PDB file of C-alpha atoms in Angstrom:
ATOM      1  CA  MET A   1       9.510 -32.330   1.699  1.00 59.00           C
ATOM      2  CA  GLY A   2       8.478 -35.456   3.657  1.00 67.00           C
ATOM      3  CA  THR A   3       5.440 -35.590   5.937  1.00 80.00           C
ATOM      4  CA  ALA A   4       3.757 -32.514   7.253  1.00 85.00           C
ATOM      5  CA  THR A   5       0.775 -32.224   9.619  1.00 88.00           C
ATOM      6  CA  SER A   6      -1.904 -29.676  10.164  1.00 91.00           C
ATOM      7  CA  SER A   7      -4.812 -29.337  12.526  1.00 93.00           C
ATOM      8  CA  ILE A   8      -8.409 -29.444  11.524  1.00 93.00           C
ATOM      9  CA  THR A   9     -10.430 -26.352  12.588  1.00 95.00           C
ATOM     10  CA  SER A  10     -14.005 -26.390  13.854  1.00 95.00           C
ATOM     11  CA  LYS A  11     -15.154 -25.577  10.294  1.00 94.00           C
ATOM     12  CA  GLY A  12     -13.243 -28.569   8.901  1.00 93.00           C
ATOM     13  CA  GLN A  13     -10.533 -26.429   7.427  1.00 93.00           C
ATOM     14  CA  VAL A  14      -6.802 -27.331   7.151  1.00 92.00           C
ATOM     15  CA  THR A  15      -3.829 -25.283   6.227  1.00 92.00           C
ATOM     16  CA  ILE A  16      -1.557 -26.681   3.469  1.00 92.00           C
ATOM     17  CA  PRO A  17       1.964 -26.107   4.682  1.00 91.00           C
ATOM     18  CA  LYS A  18       3.793 -23.183   2.998  1.00 92.00           C
ATOM     19  CA  ALA A  19       6.632 -25.401   1.515  1.00 90.00           C
ATOM     20  CA  LEU A  20       4.060 -27.667  -0.178  1.00 89.00           C
ATOM     21  CA  ARG A  21       2.007 -24.746  -1.506  1.00 89.00           C
ATOM     22  CA  GLN A  22       5.200 -23.247  -2.984  1.00 90.00           C
ATOM     23  CA  GLN A  23       6.262 -26.539  -4.532  1.00 88.00           C
ATOM     24  CA  LEU A  24       2.872 -26.990  -6.198  1.00 85.00           C
ATOM     25  CA  GLY A  25       2.407 -23.354  -7.174  1.00 86.00           C
ATOM     26  CA  LEU A  26      -0.726 -23.002  -5.062  1.00 89.00           C
ATOM     27  CA  ALA A  27      -1.715 -19.371  -4.301  1.00 88.00           C
ATOM     28  CA  ARG A  28      -4.571 -17.623  -2.624  1.00 88.00           C
ATOM     29  CA  GLY A  29      -7.746 -18.339  -4.503  1.00 86.00           C
ATOM     30  CA  GLY A  30      -6.324 -21.456  -6.102  1.00 87.00           C
ATOM     31  CA  ARG A  31      -8.330 -24.645  -6.030  1.00 89.00           C
ATOM     32  CA  VAL A  32      -7.700 -28.117  -4.935  1.00 91.00           C
ATOM     33  CA  SER A  33      -9.626 -31.407  -5.248  1.00 92.00           C
ATOM     34  CA  PHE A  34     -10.101 -34.106  -2.644  1.00 93.00           C
ATOM     35  CA  GLN A  35     -10.413 -37.808  -3.308  1.00 95.00           C
ATOM     36  CA  LEU A  36     -10.873 -40.688  -0.914  1.00 95.00           C
ATOM     37  CA  VAL A  37      -8.434 -43.487  -1.846  1.00 95.00           C
ATOM     38  CA  GLY A  38      -8.672 -46.539   0.378  1.00 95.00           C
ATOM     39  CA  ASP A  39      -7.957 -45.282   3.922  1.00 96.00           C
ATOM     40  CA  HIS A  40      -6.527 -41.870   2.979  1.00 94.00           C
ATOM     41  CA  ILE A  41      -7.415 -38.618   1.207  1.00 92.00           C
ATOM     42  CA  GLU A  42      -5.510 -37.357  -1.792  1.00 92.00           C
ATOM     43  CA  VAL A  43      -5.351 -33.585  -2.358  1.00 90.00           C
ATOM     44  CA  ARG A  44      -4.608 -32.478  -5.820  1.00 90.00           C
ATOM     45  CA  SER A  45      -4.029 -28.951  -7.272  1.00 88.00           C
ATOM     46  CA  CYS A  46      -6.572 -28.011  -9.907  1.00 86.00           C
ATOM     47  CA  LYS A  47      -5.010 -26.151 -12.775  1.00 77.00           C
ATOM     48  CA  PRO A  48      -7.099 -23.308 -14.169  1.00 67.00           C
ATOM     49  CA  GLU A  49      -8.645 -24.029 -17.601  1.00 68.00           C
ATOM     50  CA  GLN A  50      -7.512 -20.698 -18.820  1.00 68.00           C
ATOM     51  CA  PRO A  51      -4.214 -19.053 -17.721  1.00 69.00           C
ATOM     52  CA  LEU A  52      -4.671 -16.209 -15.355  1.00 66.00           C
ATOM     53  CA  PRO A  53      -3.873 -12.736 -16.753  1.00 71.00           C
ATOM     54  CA  ALA A  54      -0.711 -11.018 -15.664  1.00 76.00           C
ATOM     55  CA  SER A  55      -2.747  -8.100 -14.454  1.00 80.00           C
ATOM     56  CA  GLY A  56      -6.437  -7.420 -13.818  1.00 79.00           C
ATOM     57  CA  PHE A  57      -6.584  -4.610 -16.433  1.00 80.00           C
ATOM     58  CA  GLY A  58      -9.663  -5.011 -18.559  1.00 76.00           C
ATOM     59  CA  LEU A  59     -11.384  -7.680 -16.532  1.00 79.00           C
ATOM     60  CA  LEU A  60     -14.241  -5.384 -15.358  1.00 82.00           C
ATOM     61  CA  LYS A  61     -16.492  -3.734 -17.940  1.00 83.00           C
ATOM     62  CA  SER A  62     -18.485  -0.622 -17.190  1.00 84.00           C
ATOM     63  CA  PRO A  63     -21.900   0.192 -18.611  1.00 88.00           C
ATOM     64  CA  ARG A  64     -20.906   3.908 -18.840  1.00 88.00           C
ATOM     65  CA  GLN A  65     -19.429   5.491 -21.962  1.00 87.00           C
ATOM     66  CA  PRO A  66     -15.675   5.916 -21.863  1.00 84.00           C
ATOM     67  CA  VAL A  67     -14.255   9.351 -20.981  1.00 84.00           C
ATOM     68  CA  PRO A  68     -12.253  10.956 -23.815  1.00 87.00           C
ATOM     69  CA  ALA A  69      -8.503  11.063 -23.176  1.00 87.00           C
ATOM     70  CA  ASP A  70      -8.446  14.818 -23.671  1.00 89.00           C
ATOM     71  CA  PHE A  71     -11.385  15.470 -21.267  1.00 87.00           C
ATOM     72  CA  ASP A  72     -10.775  18.497 -18.960  1.00 87.00           C
ATOM     73  CA  PRO A  73     -12.808  18.445 -15.749  1.00 86.00           C
ATOM     74  CA  ALA A  74     -12.132  22.182 -15.360  1.00 87.00           C
ATOM     75  CA  SER A  75     -14.502  22.702 -18.226  1.00 84.00           C
ATOM     76  CA  PHE A  76     -17.387  22.161 -15.829  1.00 82.00           C
ATOM     77  CA  LEU A  77     -16.374  25.127 -13.672  1.00 86.00           C
ATOM     78  CA  THR A  78     -18.211  28.329 -14.522  1.00 71.00           C
ATOM     79  CA  PRO A  79     -16.147  31.566 -14.301  1.00 67.00           C
TER      80      PRO A  79
END
């Protein structure tokens, strides 16, 4: 891809064109760095220090004790 342009919002935000994001593998939540080089700005993708997990399973820890796999919630009902 050659040159692409984007407008600057009132908050100073710009949108990286989709084709460039795809080429660089940039996704939502990804990070980029900015560096002033002479009379222009270089934008570089920041690679995560650790690879992102394929799923979010196990990322959150609960302070509660785990529920046994054979737990029957109907046992709380009184006949």
